[in-house]
Every structure is written in C-alpha cells, then in structure tokens.
XYZ file of C-alpha atoms in Angstrom:
479
model
C 283.183 17.466 165.482
C 283.568 17.550 169.237
C 286.835 16.515 170.968
C 285.137 15.535 174.246
C 281.761 15.381 175.874
C 282.566 18.643 177.622
C 282.609 20.400 174.251
C 279.112 19.187 173.483
C 276.349 21.760 173.028
C 273.616 22.376 175.553
C 270.460 20.381 174.966
C 267.253 22.379 174.758
C 264.512 21.731 177.272
C 262.449 19.792 174.769
C 265.158 17.168 174.724
C 265.210 16.850 178.571
C 262.795 13.922 178.811
C 262.163 10.995 176.509
C 258.433 11.682 176.965
C 258.668 15.260 175.727
C 258.206 16.783 179.188
C 260.414 19.688 180.170
C 261.843 20.501 183.584
C 264.050 23.269 184.903
C 267.678 22.436 184.357
C 270.993 24.214 184.476
C 273.774 24.168 181.878
C 275.100 20.664 181.348
C 278.828 20.801 181.842
C 279.869 17.515 183.400
C 280.820 14.374 181.556
C 278.568 12.163 183.604
C 275.501 14.372 183.144
C 276.037 14.705 179.418
C 276.533 10.992 179.032
C 273.375 10.302 181.017
C 271.311 12.684 178.896
C 272.752 11.323 175.667
C 271.972 7.783 176.697
C 268.264 8.605 176.630
C 268.406 8.582 172.792
C 269.056 5.732 170.491
C 272.355 5.848 168.703
C 270.902 6.777 165.206
C 268.857 9.697 166.656
C 271.853 11.042 168.502
C 274.042 10.842 165.381
C 271.379 12.624 163.337
C 271.206 15.402 165.898
C 274.958 15.927 165.816
C 274.931 15.940 162.000
C 272.233 18.641 161.937
C 274.088 20.789 164.400
C 277.348 20.362 162.507
C 275.662 21.758 159.382
C 274.788 24.929 161.271
C 278.374 25.234 162.475
C 279.634 24.704 158.901
C 277.440 27.542 157.634
C 278.847 29.991 160.134
C 282.375 28.791 159.459
C 281.956 29.171 155.702
C 280.222 32.583 155.745
C 281.185 35.225 158.239
C 278.765 37.926 159.312
C 279.930 40.360 156.628
C 279.430 37.822 153.851
C 275.980 36.915 155.105
C 275.111 40.597 155.366
C 276.236 41.312 151.811
C 274.286 38.323 150.479
C 271.144 39.504 152.244
C 271.657 43.055 150.953
C 272.091 41.746 147.399
C 268.907 39.693 147.643
C 266.964 42.674 149.001
C 268.291 44.973 146.251
C 267.547 42.360 143.588
C 263.994 41.933 144.860
C 263.506 45.702 145.075
C 264.698 46.218 141.483
C 262.401 43.468 140.189
C 259.502 45.052 142.055
C 260.321 48.423 140.520
C 260.432 46.867 137.033
C 257.016 45.261 137.601
C 255.645 48.592 138.776
C 256.922 50.276 135.614
C 255.472 47.497 133.466
C 252.042 47.953 135.042
C 252.242 51.723 134.502
C 253.202 51.164 130.862
C 250.358 48.676 130.416
C 247.891 51.203 131.829
C 249.118 53.910 129.439
C 248.961 51.672 126.366
C 245.590 50.293 127.444
C 244.147 53.816 127.658
C 245.399 54.521 124.129
C 244.143 51.186 122.778
C 240.653 51.671 124.227
C 240.555 55.200 122.787
C 241.542 53.884 119.350
C 239.121 50.967 119.536
C 236.297 53.311 120.484
C 237.085 55.287 117.326
C 234.889 52.886 115.368
C 231.891 53.931 117.455
C 232.983 57.550 117.802
C 233.470 58.190 114.081
C 231.017 55.758 112.465
C 228.600 53.700 114.560
C 227.280 56.635 116.599
C 226.473 58.515 113.374
C 224.570 55.702 111.682
C 221.185 56.541 113.173
C 221.501 60.246 112.364
C 222.573 59.424 108.801
C 219.616 57.104 108.172
C 217.283 59.801 109.469
C 218.704 62.347 107.021
C 218.441 60.332 103.787
C 215.768 58.597 101.782
C 214.893 54.950 102.367
C 216.945 53.780 99.387
C 220.084 55.379 100.800
C 219.720 53.931 104.291
C 222.127 51.334 105.632
C 220.573 48.119 106.894
C 220.732 47.429 110.604
C 222.117 43.941 109.975
C 225.112 45.386 108.107
C 225.761 47.850 110.913
C 225.641 45.029 113.460
C 228.191 42.964 111.498
C 230.596 45.904 111.282
C 230.271 47.516 114.688
C 228.962 45.066 117.286
C 231.951 42.670 117.503
C 234.232 45.365 118.948
C 231.794 46.425 121.662
C 232.402 43.315 123.781
C 236.151 43.787 123.369
C 235.938 47.353 124.666
C 234.081 46.181 127.782
C 236.746 43.552 128.576
C 239.613 46.005 128.159
C 237.900 48.690 130.227
C 237.497 46.179 133.088
C 241.225 45.382 132.885
C 242.160 49.052 132.899
C 240.004 49.845 135.935
C 241.415 46.902 137.912
C 245.024 47.871 137.136
C 244.456 51.501 138.086
C 242.927 50.526 141.429
C 245.731 48.069 142.161
C 248.359 50.663 141.372
C 246.935 52.958 144.069
C 247.714 50.373 146.766
C 250.949 49.090 145.247
C 253.366 47.373 147.624
C 256.190 44.795 147.683
C 253.768 41.860 147.962
C 251.222 43.212 145.492
C 249.157 40.597 143.624
C 248.478 40.743 139.875
C 247.523 37.187 138.977
C 243.855 37.648 139.954
C 243.516 40.585 137.541
C 245.119 38.687 134.666
C 243.015 35.591 135.369
C 239.789 37.627 135.164
C 241.018 39.277 131.970
C 241.767 35.841 130.515
C 238.231 34.682 131.247
C 236.657 37.877 129.860
C 238.599 37.761 126.589
C 238.422 34.016 125.941
C 234.951 34.118 124.423
C 234.823 37.614 122.919
C 238.157 37.377 121.073
C 237.372 33.897 119.759
C 234.035 35.115 118.409
C 235.691 38.225 116.972
C 238.375 36.334 115.055
C 236.094 33.555 113.827
C 233.667 36.156 112.501
C 236.337 38.422 111.046
C 236.103 36.916 107.551
C 232.390 37.688 107.341
C 233.057 41.224 108.611
C 235.685 41.918 105.925
C 233.543 40.475 103.125
C 230.588 42.576 104.311
C 232.725 45.724 104.485
C 233.991 45.169 100.944
C 230.466 44.534 99.682
C 229.249 47.763 101.276
C 232.000 49.761 99.597
C 230.333 48.954 96.276
C 227.002 50.483 97.300
C 226.199 54.157 96.872
C 224.471 54.267 100.261
C 227.626 53.265 102.105
C 229.732 55.685 100.081
C 227.423 58.509 101.099
C 227.529 57.330 104.715
C 231.357 57.497 104.705
C 231.196 60.983 103.191
C 228.725 62.004 105.881
C 231.055 60.738 108.645
C 234.172 62.314 107.142
C 232.498 65.704 106.811
C 231.517 65.554 110.485
C 234.974 64.537 111.790
C 237.293 65.969 109.169
C 240.637 64.200 108.868
C 240.557 62.727 112.398
C 238.984 59.409 111.436
C 240.757 56.387 110.025
C 239.071 53.942 107.672
C 236.758 51.331 109.161
C 239.202 48.566 108.242
C 241.880 50.215 110.380
C 239.760 49.932 113.517
C 238.747 46.356 112.734
C 242.415 45.333 112.477
C 243.501 46.799 115.845
C 242.498 43.876 118.121
C 244.383 41.395 115.927
C 247.698 43.105 116.638
C 247.051 43.976 120.304
C 246.343 40.683 122.087
C 249.878 39.162 121.793
C 251.230 42.030 123.950
C 249.465 40.674 127.047
C 251.137 37.285 126.746
C 254.589 38.862 126.603
C 253.910 41.202 129.540
C 252.505 38.512 131.844
C 255.437 36.217 131.069
C 257.821 39.038 131.998
C 255.920 39.680 135.236
C 256.280 36.034 136.183
C 260.008 36.120 135.426
C 260.476 39.229 137.589
C 258.657 37.686 140.543
C 260.702 35.964 143.257
C 259.892 32.335 144.012
C 259.136 33.335 147.615
C 256.616 35.986 146.550
C 252.998 35.097 147.505
C 251.875 35.698 143.895
C 254.635 33.694 142.206
C 252.857 30.361 141.649
C 249.628 32.026 140.563
C 251.492 34.295 138.124
C 253.323 31.341 136.609
C 250.020 29.502 136.148
C 248.253 32.428 134.468
C 251.327 33.069 132.299
C 251.171 29.452 131.115
C 247.477 29.893 130.318
C 248.170 32.950 128.177
C 251.108 31.223 126.510
C 249.010 28.172 125.617
C 246.232 30.366 124.233
C 248.791 32.359 122.233
C 249.733 29.173 120.364
C 246.075 28.336 119.879
C 245.154 31.759 118.499
C 248.303 32.436 116.475
C 247.184 30.754 113.242
C 243.664 32.147 113.556
C 244.917 35.714 114.002
C 247.381 35.328 111.128
C 244.575 34.162 108.861
C 242.485 37.187 109.842
C 245.347 39.585 109.145
C 246.082 38.037 105.749
C 242.398 38.390 104.850
C 242.472 42.028 105.936
C 245.520 42.580 103.685
C 243.462 41.381 100.695
C 240.878 44.058 101.478
C 243.560 46.697 102.103
C 245.492 46.227 98.849
C 242.361 45.754 96.751
C 241.285 49.255 97.727
C 244.817 50.632 97.523
C 245.930 49.335 94.098
C 244.233 50.802 91.055
C 242.647 48.169 88.758
C 243.555 45.343 91.142
C 242.169 41.969 90.001
C 242.520 40.479 93.524
C 238.977 41.031 94.725
C 237.969 40.229 98.287
C 236.513 36.739 98.598
C 235.838 34.531 101.646
C 238.821 32.306 100.799
C 241.464 34.626 99.291
C 244.444 35.452 101.498
C 247.519 37.623 100.939
C 250.558 35.588 101.918
C 253.432 37.946 101.161
C 254.060 41.399 99.731
C 257.292 43.285 99.198
C 259.099 45.627 96.862
C 261.491 43.721 94.572
C 263.764 44.917 91.792
C 263.101 43.329 88.411
C 266.297 43.202 86.342
C 267.018 42.665 82.679
C 269.365 39.662 82.174
C 271.293 41.714 79.598
C 271.663 44.688 81.964
C 271.538 43.181 85.451
C 273.116 46.231 87.094
C 270.124 48.408 86.240
C 268.012 48.483 89.424
C 265.541 51.167 88.403
C 262.584 48.816 87.818
C 261.320 48.250 91.359
C 257.777 46.974 91.740
C 255.486 45.837 94.521
C 254.769 42.102 94.243
C 251.730 40.584 95.934
C 251.597 36.836 96.457
C 248.099 35.538 97.245
C 247.089 31.950 97.861
C 245.648 31.902 94.313
C 247.318 34.843 92.498
C 250.733 36.392 91.962
C 250.452 40.030 90.897
C 252.685 43.054 90.628
C 252.025 46.777 90.605
C 254.096 49.896 90.085
C 254.082 53.134 92.024
C 253.390 56.195 89.911
C 255.021 59.590 90.380
C 251.966 60.813 92.256
C 252.317 57.923 94.725
C 249.433 55.817 93.428
C 249.889 52.069 93.004
C 248.723 50.769 89.621
C 248.312 47.093 88.806
C 250.612 45.857 86.015
C 250.427 42.071 85.566
C 249.439 38.636 86.859
C 251.757 35.643 86.722
C 250.067 32.248 86.618
C 252.107 29.910 88.820
C 250.765 26.638 87.476
C 253.770 24.811 86.054
C 256.204 27.537 87.135
C 259.732 26.792 88.413
C 262.185 28.626 90.646
C 265.839 28.766 89.685
C 268.956 30.468 91.059
C 270.431 33.460 89.270
C 272.328 32.458 86.140
C 276.122 32.465 86.269
C 276.230 35.015 83.448
C 274.110 37.443 85.466
C 276.247 36.971 88.573
C 279.420 37.491 86.513
C 278.122 40.758 85.122
C 277.177 42.027 88.574
C 280.552 41.006 90.032
C 282.361 42.569 87.104
C 280.550 45.853 87.696
C 281.391 45.700 91.391
C 285.033 45.019 90.527
C 285.162 48.055 88.279
C 283.662 50.274 90.966
C 286.042 48.959 93.595
C 289.046 49.419 91.316
C 288.074 53.053 90.880
C 288.047 53.474 94.643
C 291.349 51.604 95.059
C 289.891 48.400 96.557
C 289.969 44.904 95.161
C 287.193 42.341 95.129
C 287.621 39.887 97.981
C 288.360 36.262 97.271
C 285.383 35.364 99.452
C 282.911 36.833 96.969
C 284.618 35.051 94.096
C 284.560 31.656 95.759
C 280.945 32.138 96.808
C 279.937 32.848 93.222
C 281.586 29.600 92.115
C 279.670 27.643 94.742
C 276.385 29.155 93.540
C 277.328 28.395 89.968
C 278.054 24.774 90.793
C 274.700 24.467 92.540
C 272.933 25.840 89.470
C 274.802 23.693 86.987
C 273.977 20.541 88.933
C 270.315 21.099 88.212
C 269.330 21.940 91.787
C 265.909 23.569 92.042
C 266.758 25.447 95.210
C 268.185 28.907 95.260
C 271.762 29.235 96.502
C 272.038 30.495 100.063
C 275.722 31.365 100.281
C 276.402 34.828 101.622
C 278.140 36.217 98.526
C 276.448 39.599 98.619
C 274.317 38.967 95.491
C 270.795 37.791 96.194
C 267.927 36.952 93.904
C 266.062 34.254 92.037
C 264.550 33.474 88.643
C 260.919 32.511 88.104
C 260.298 30.498 84.919
C 256.688 30.208 83.767
C 254.538 29.780 80.643
C 251.362 31.770 81.217
C 251.344 35.502 81.700
C 248.564 38.106 81.740
C 249.723 41.629 81.077
C 248.334 44.846 82.492
C 245.362 45.084 80.103
C 242.173 43.862 81.817
C 238.472 44.008 80.998
C 237.816 45.040 84.559
C 236.487 48.025 86.420
C 237.399 48.690 90.025
C 234.187 49.770 91.785
C 236.183 51.865 94.247
C 238.290 53.914 91.863
C 235.998 53.651 88.846
C 239.018 52.967 86.627
C 238.689 50.457 83.797
C 240.689 49.072 80.891
C 240.238 47.162 77.644
C 240.065 43.487 76.857
C 242.123 40.815 78.583
C 245.185 39.644 76.696
C 247.052 36.483 77.515
C 250.400 35.312 76.236
C 251.491 31.703 75.810
C 255.189 31.256 75.199
C 257.637 28.400 75.209
C 259.208 29.967 78.239
C 259.156 33.212 80.104
C 261.176 34.284 83.086
C 261.331 37.017 85.672
C 264.716 37.795 87.195
C 264.459 39.262 90.687
C 267.257 41.021 92.542
C 266.787 40.751 96.304
C 268.097 43.011 99.039
C 269.163 40.297 101.469
C 269.561 36.571 101.956
C 266.565 36.586 104.286
C 264.321 38.199 101.661
C 265.522 35.689 99.064
C 264.767 32.722 101.319
C 261.324 33.993 102.354
C 260.227 34.506 98.753
C 261.681 31.164 97.684
C 259.761 29.320 100.400
C 256.448 31.079 99.754
C 256.658 30.787 95.976
C 257.538 27.101 96.243
C 254.437 26.426 98.340
C 252.260 28.543 96.037
C 253.475 26.623 92.969
C 252.694 23.308 94.676
C 249.154 24.496 95.465
C 248.683 25.624 91.851
C 249.389 22.079 90.610
C 246.423 20.646 92.537
C-alpha cells in the first residue's frame, strides 16, 4: 500500500506508548522515527493495522463524494417513504377500527339495550330469559373493550408521530387483550348460533325482534350479522403488523420488537384459522336455513356448510341449454339444491344422498355437442375453432375412456362434471319451516339403477373446487 515509510500515515496519540499513555508529539515524518514507533508493535498487530487502514482508503477510492452523497440521499428518501407508508397504514387502521367498533356496538345499540325495556312491556310468558340474552350479547362486550383500547392507543400515538415512533408496544398489548377474549368467543360460537336458532322458533323472540325493528326502522341488521363480524375482522391485524415490520428499517429502534410481535400474530393466525373457519361454516348453516324456503338443513351443533355456489344443470341431450341455474349447498352431511324464484326468494328443490355416489368427467358426447355448437357460432362470425380446443377435448376423452375417476383438468374451455348416484329425494317434504311457516306434503324417495346430474362449470377453478369437496363428502358418507 505504501511505497516507503515516509508515506505512512500519522499514528494517533493512543498508539504513542505501548502502555496506552499519550504524550504530546508532532507529525512523524522521518524514517527513523516511524521505524522506531512501528517497532513498538509486534509484526501481526502492525500488519492488522495497515490492513484496516487500507480498507478505509479502498472505500474512498471506490466511492467518490458524489456517489456517497447519492447513496445517503437514497437511503434517507427510502426511509422517509417507508415512514410515510407506516403513517398512512396507522391512519387507515384507526379509520377502519372506528367503523368496526361502531358496527360491533350495533348488537348492543339495536338489541341488547332494548331487552330490559321489552321485558317490562310484555307479560311474563313473552319475556326473554336472562341466560339467553347473556349467550347472545355478552361475548361481544369483551371484544369491544379490547378494540377500544387499541383505538385509543393508536390515536394518542399518532399525535406524537415521528421518524422513530414505536408501535410494537401497542400491538403487544392488543395481542394480550385479544388472546383470551377471542378464543372464548370462537369456542363458544357454536352454542351462540344454536341458541339464536332456537330462539327464532319462539314467539317471544319473534315479538322482541319486531319490537327492536319498530324502534330502529331499517337501520339494524340481523343479530347473526353482528355475531359474524369478529370472525372476519381479526385476520386484518396480522396482515397490517407484518407490513409494518417489512416497512421498518433494520436500524430502527422498533424493528426487532415489531418483527417479534409480527411473528406472534402470524403464529396465532395459523392457530386460529381452522377454528374461525369452523365458526363461519356453522354461521352459514344458520344463514341459509333462514334464507331458503323449506330448507331441510336445520341448524345443529355439528352441521357445517362446506361449499355453496350457483351451478348450471344441463340436459345431456341439450347440453347447450344453460337456463337451469341453481344454488347448490354442500354440507358435511347433506347435498341440497334450491332455485331462485322470480320474486328473488330461494326455494328448496331436492336433496342428493352422496352415499355410494361417484364423480365422473363430462361424457365425450356432451363435449362434442358443445364444441359443435361453438363451431357453428364461430363459423357464423367468420372464425374457426382452434386446434387447441380440439386436442384438449381428445385428451379429456382419453382420460374418461380409461376409467379415471378424476375430472379432466385440461384448459379446453369446457368445464364441468357428472355426479352419478342412486338415492334421490325430490322437492316434496313433510316439513314445515318454523321461520317462514311454509310446509309441503309427504316425503317421496326414488331408488333407481342409476341417476346422474350433469353440471356445467364456469371455470377450471370452480370445477376443481367442487370435485375436491364432493370427493371428500362422498368418502365421509361411506363411513
């Protein structure tokens, strides 16, 4: 690095004595003086010193002052932008938290606060029991308290916002507050839904709902709506805290703490995911039971709605007719369908028993008819059917002819499946829905050698989702 001892750098005062003592000294410029001072160190220490100093020289040789300045400016701008994004995220969280707390308080505002006045205005037989009110309304009260504490802390922190602002302490307290109350809420959600459904069948509860609706008009949602809100809100906090950690520089004083609390929320998200999904599927049973006229899928502690979607049922002889679109509801123990009337009401039509059922791909004849119709339409418009669609149809046909039980997944533009089964209950039921008061005649069942439903799907994704869920449902039905 240095051509002679005269080119050597000046030693700082701390290097003047081997005992660490400093003394006044002038610039070392002579060979003899430099050699004398250097001899006070062992050869490895002296070499290490020169290596360290050479690194500093290399940095300045590699980056000139303009480059260093631009790098520093970029880092400052990058940090400033990340800080601005975090500030916006906190503002957005405050706004959504205000709305969520307002919605969650709707259960008390529209129903719970009116319970005492209602019981005082009716006879003893029409009163609601305190225990039922506690099951419906008390679980959300602890949630409101936790969210109000979060909102207040965020609002106060926003008033003193700065570049080194801390957020991890707020999120850690919120984690601790919600750990117990959300766990209790979700584990007790099944009992809450069953109780709510049971109350719907009593005249006292019906009168109580009428009393509340007359007081608030059309401003109130159903009780089930407010009970569902927390189940769809809590995942938002995990996503936001993870984003805050990603936007925080490693040199920020809150970085390590934010990463730790983000990992806590992420781990709890995995822990709660299945529990929340089970609660939502139970709520869907309640929702569609009260939405579909003459629905046989009553609310029970164990029934869950796994999948629901509108699917077109086609006639194998006329597969291009897509006018018969129905809503299909796949429960863990039932597969039902309903049809929407002209007035918008959903009316139950049939139940398919999945025990012994099989799933098959669309028949080649059906695919040929659909492709032939498409070819005719394209010829009218001056376009020809692509060879890709033709080859894809052949691949699906070969998969079907080989006896494969899986539905073809090639992207040929024609999606669907066939469900073959032996037991079918039509839309005539000896059943009265206590909500709508509608009833029908006796139950009729049909046993045939073979029946089939041919479904036309909108997309490959829809086809695969229904295939997977139906396959699992059929396996459960065999047990």
